[in-house]
PDB file of C-alpha atoms in Angstrom:
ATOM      1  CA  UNK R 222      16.420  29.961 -22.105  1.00  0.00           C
ATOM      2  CA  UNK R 223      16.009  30.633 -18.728  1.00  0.00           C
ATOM      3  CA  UNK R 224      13.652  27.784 -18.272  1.00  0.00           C
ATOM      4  CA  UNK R 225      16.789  25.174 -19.200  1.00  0.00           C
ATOM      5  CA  UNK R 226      19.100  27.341 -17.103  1.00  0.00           C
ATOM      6  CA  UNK R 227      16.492  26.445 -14.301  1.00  0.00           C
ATOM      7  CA  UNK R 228      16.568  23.018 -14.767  1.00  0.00           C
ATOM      8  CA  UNK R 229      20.439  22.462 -15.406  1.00  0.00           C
ATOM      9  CA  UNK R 230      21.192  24.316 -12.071  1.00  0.00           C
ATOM     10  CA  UNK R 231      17.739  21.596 -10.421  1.00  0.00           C
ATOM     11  CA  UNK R 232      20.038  18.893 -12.234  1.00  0.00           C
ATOM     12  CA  UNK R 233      23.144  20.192 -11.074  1.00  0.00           C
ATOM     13  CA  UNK R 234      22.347  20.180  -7.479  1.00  0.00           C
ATOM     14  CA  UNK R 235      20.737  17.385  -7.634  1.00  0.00           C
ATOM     15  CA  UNK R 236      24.012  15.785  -8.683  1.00  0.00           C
ATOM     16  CA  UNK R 237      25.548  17.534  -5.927  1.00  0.00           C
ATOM     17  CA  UNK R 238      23.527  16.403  -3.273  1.00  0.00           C
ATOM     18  CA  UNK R 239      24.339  12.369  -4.591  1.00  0.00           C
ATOM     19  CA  UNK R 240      27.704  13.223  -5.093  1.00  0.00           C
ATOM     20  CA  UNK R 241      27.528  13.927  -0.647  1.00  0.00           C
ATOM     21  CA  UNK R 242      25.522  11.294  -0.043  1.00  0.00           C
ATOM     22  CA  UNK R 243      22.184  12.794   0.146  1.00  0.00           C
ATOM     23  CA  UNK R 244      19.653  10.394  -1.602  1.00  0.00           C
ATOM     24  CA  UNK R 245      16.481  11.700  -0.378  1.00  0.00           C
ATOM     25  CA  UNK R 246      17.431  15.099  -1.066  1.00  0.00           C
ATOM     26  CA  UNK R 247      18.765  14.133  -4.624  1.00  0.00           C
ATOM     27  CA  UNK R 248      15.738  11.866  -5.348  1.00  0.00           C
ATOM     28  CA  UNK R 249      13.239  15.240  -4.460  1.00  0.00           C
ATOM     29  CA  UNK R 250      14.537  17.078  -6.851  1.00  0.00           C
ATOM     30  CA  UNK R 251      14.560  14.801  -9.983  1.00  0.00           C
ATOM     31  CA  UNK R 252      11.152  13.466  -8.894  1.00  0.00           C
ATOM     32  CA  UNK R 253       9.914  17.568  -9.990  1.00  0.00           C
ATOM     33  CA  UNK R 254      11.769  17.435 -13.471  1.00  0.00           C
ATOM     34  CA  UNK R 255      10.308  13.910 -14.423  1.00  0.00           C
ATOM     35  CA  UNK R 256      10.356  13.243 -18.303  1.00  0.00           C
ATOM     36  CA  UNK R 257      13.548  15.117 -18.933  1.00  0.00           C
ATOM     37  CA  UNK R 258      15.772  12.414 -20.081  1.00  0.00           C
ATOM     38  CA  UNK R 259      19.180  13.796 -17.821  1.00  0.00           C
ATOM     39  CA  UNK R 260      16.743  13.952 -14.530  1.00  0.00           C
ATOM     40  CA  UNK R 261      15.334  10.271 -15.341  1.00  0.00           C
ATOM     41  CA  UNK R 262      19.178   9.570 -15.390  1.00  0.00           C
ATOM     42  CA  UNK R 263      19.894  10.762 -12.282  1.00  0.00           C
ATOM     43  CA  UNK R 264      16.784   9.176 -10.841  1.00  0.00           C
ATOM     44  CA  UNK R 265      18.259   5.517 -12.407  1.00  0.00           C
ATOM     45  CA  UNK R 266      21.729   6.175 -10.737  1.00  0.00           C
ATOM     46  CA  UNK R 267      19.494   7.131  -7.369  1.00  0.00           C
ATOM     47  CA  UNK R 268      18.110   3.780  -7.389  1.00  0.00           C
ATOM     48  CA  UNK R 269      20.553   2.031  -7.953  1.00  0.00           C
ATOM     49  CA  UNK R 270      22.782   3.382  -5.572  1.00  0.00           C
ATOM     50  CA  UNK R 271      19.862   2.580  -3.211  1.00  0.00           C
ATOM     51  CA  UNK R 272      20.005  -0.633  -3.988  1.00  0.00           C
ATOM     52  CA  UNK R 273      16.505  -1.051  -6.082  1.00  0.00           C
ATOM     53  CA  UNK R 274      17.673  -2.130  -9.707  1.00  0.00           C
ATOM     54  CA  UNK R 275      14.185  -2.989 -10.824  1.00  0.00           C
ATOM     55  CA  UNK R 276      13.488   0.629 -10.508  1.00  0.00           C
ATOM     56  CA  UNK R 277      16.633   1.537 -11.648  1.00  0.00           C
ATOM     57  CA  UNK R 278      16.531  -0.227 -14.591  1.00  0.00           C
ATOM     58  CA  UNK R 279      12.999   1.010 -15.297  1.00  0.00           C
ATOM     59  CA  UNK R 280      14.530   5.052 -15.435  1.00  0.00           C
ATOM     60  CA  UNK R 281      17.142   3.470 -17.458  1.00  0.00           C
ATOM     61  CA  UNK R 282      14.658   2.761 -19.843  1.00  0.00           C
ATOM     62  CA  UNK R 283      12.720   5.824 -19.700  1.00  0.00           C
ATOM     63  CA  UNK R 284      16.253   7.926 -20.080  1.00  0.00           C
ATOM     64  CA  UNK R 285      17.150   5.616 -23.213  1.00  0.00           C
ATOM     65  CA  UNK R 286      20.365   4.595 -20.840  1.00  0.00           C
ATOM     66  CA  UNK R 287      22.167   1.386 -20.558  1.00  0.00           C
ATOM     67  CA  UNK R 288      22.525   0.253 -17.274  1.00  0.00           C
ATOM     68  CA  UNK R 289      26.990   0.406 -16.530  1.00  0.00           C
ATOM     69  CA  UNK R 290      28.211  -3.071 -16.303  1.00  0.00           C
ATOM     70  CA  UNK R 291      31.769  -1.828 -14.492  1.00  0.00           C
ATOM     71  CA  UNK R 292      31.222   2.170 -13.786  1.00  0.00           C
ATOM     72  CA  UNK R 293      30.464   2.912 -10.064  1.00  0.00           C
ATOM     73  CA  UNK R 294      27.165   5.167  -9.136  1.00  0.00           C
ATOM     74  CA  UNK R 295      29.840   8.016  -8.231  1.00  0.00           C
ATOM     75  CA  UNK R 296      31.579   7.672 -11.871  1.00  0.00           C
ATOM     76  CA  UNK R 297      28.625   7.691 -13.335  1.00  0.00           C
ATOM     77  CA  UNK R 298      27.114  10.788 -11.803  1.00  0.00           C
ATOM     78  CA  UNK R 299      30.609  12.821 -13.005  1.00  0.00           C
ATOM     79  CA  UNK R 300      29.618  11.215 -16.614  1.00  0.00           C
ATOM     80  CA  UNK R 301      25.943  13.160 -15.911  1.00  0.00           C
ATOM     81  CA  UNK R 302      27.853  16.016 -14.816  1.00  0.00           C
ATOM     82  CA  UNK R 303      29.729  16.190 -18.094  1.00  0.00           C
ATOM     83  CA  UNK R 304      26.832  15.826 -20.257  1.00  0.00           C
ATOM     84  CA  UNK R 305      24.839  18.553 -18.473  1.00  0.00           C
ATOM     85  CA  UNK R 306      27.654  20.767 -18.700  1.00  0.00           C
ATOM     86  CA  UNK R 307      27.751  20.176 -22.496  1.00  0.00           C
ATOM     87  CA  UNK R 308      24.767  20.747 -22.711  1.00  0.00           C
ATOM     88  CA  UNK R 309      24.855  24.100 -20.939  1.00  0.00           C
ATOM     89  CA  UNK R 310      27.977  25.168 -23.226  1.00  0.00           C
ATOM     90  CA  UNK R 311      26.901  24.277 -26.324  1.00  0.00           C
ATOM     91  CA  UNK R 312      29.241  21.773 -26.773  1.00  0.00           C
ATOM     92  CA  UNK R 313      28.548  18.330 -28.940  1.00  0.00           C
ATOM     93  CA  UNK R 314      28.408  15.258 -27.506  1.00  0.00           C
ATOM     94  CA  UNK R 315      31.505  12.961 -27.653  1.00  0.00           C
ATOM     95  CA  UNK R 316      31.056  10.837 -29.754  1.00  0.00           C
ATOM     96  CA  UNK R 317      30.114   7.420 -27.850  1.00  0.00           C
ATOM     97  CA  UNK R 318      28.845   9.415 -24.755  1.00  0.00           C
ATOM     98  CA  UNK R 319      25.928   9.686 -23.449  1.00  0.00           C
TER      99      UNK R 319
END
């Protein structure tokens, strides 16, 4: 339990950190939680905010994501963001969500 309460709050500030603007920072911390499918997330969203969609669409892959035809990087963070906190509460997933 307090392994996965580690990792939400590494997810969680790694969120906050691309939320600001801070790639590199961002990028660090899902690089050390590799092979946890919300972290490869983040790390798809990374690169493709960065620009790199061949890398992007390779953690989309590894996540089991669909790369967002119309959702911005920042709208697609707050959809991460939602899961995670889900996930933290308990809650099920909506259905269609992610």
């Amino acid at each position: 339990m307090a392994a996965q309460a580690s990792l939400a709050n590494a997810l969680h500030q790694a969120l906050d950190q691309a939320r600001a603007g801070d790639w590199h920072a961002a990028h660090e911390v899902v690089q050390q939680h590799e092979g946890d499918r919300l972290a490869d997330w983040i790390h798809a969203v990374l690169h493709r905010i960065e620009g790199d969609l061949g890398n992007a669409r390779y953690w989309y892959r590894r996540c089991g994501e669909t790369p967002p035809e119309n959702e911005s990087p920042q709208a697609e963070l707050a959809r991460i963001a939602d899961v995670l906190d889900g996930q933290q509460h308990g809650k099920p997933r909506r259905k269609g969500s992610t």
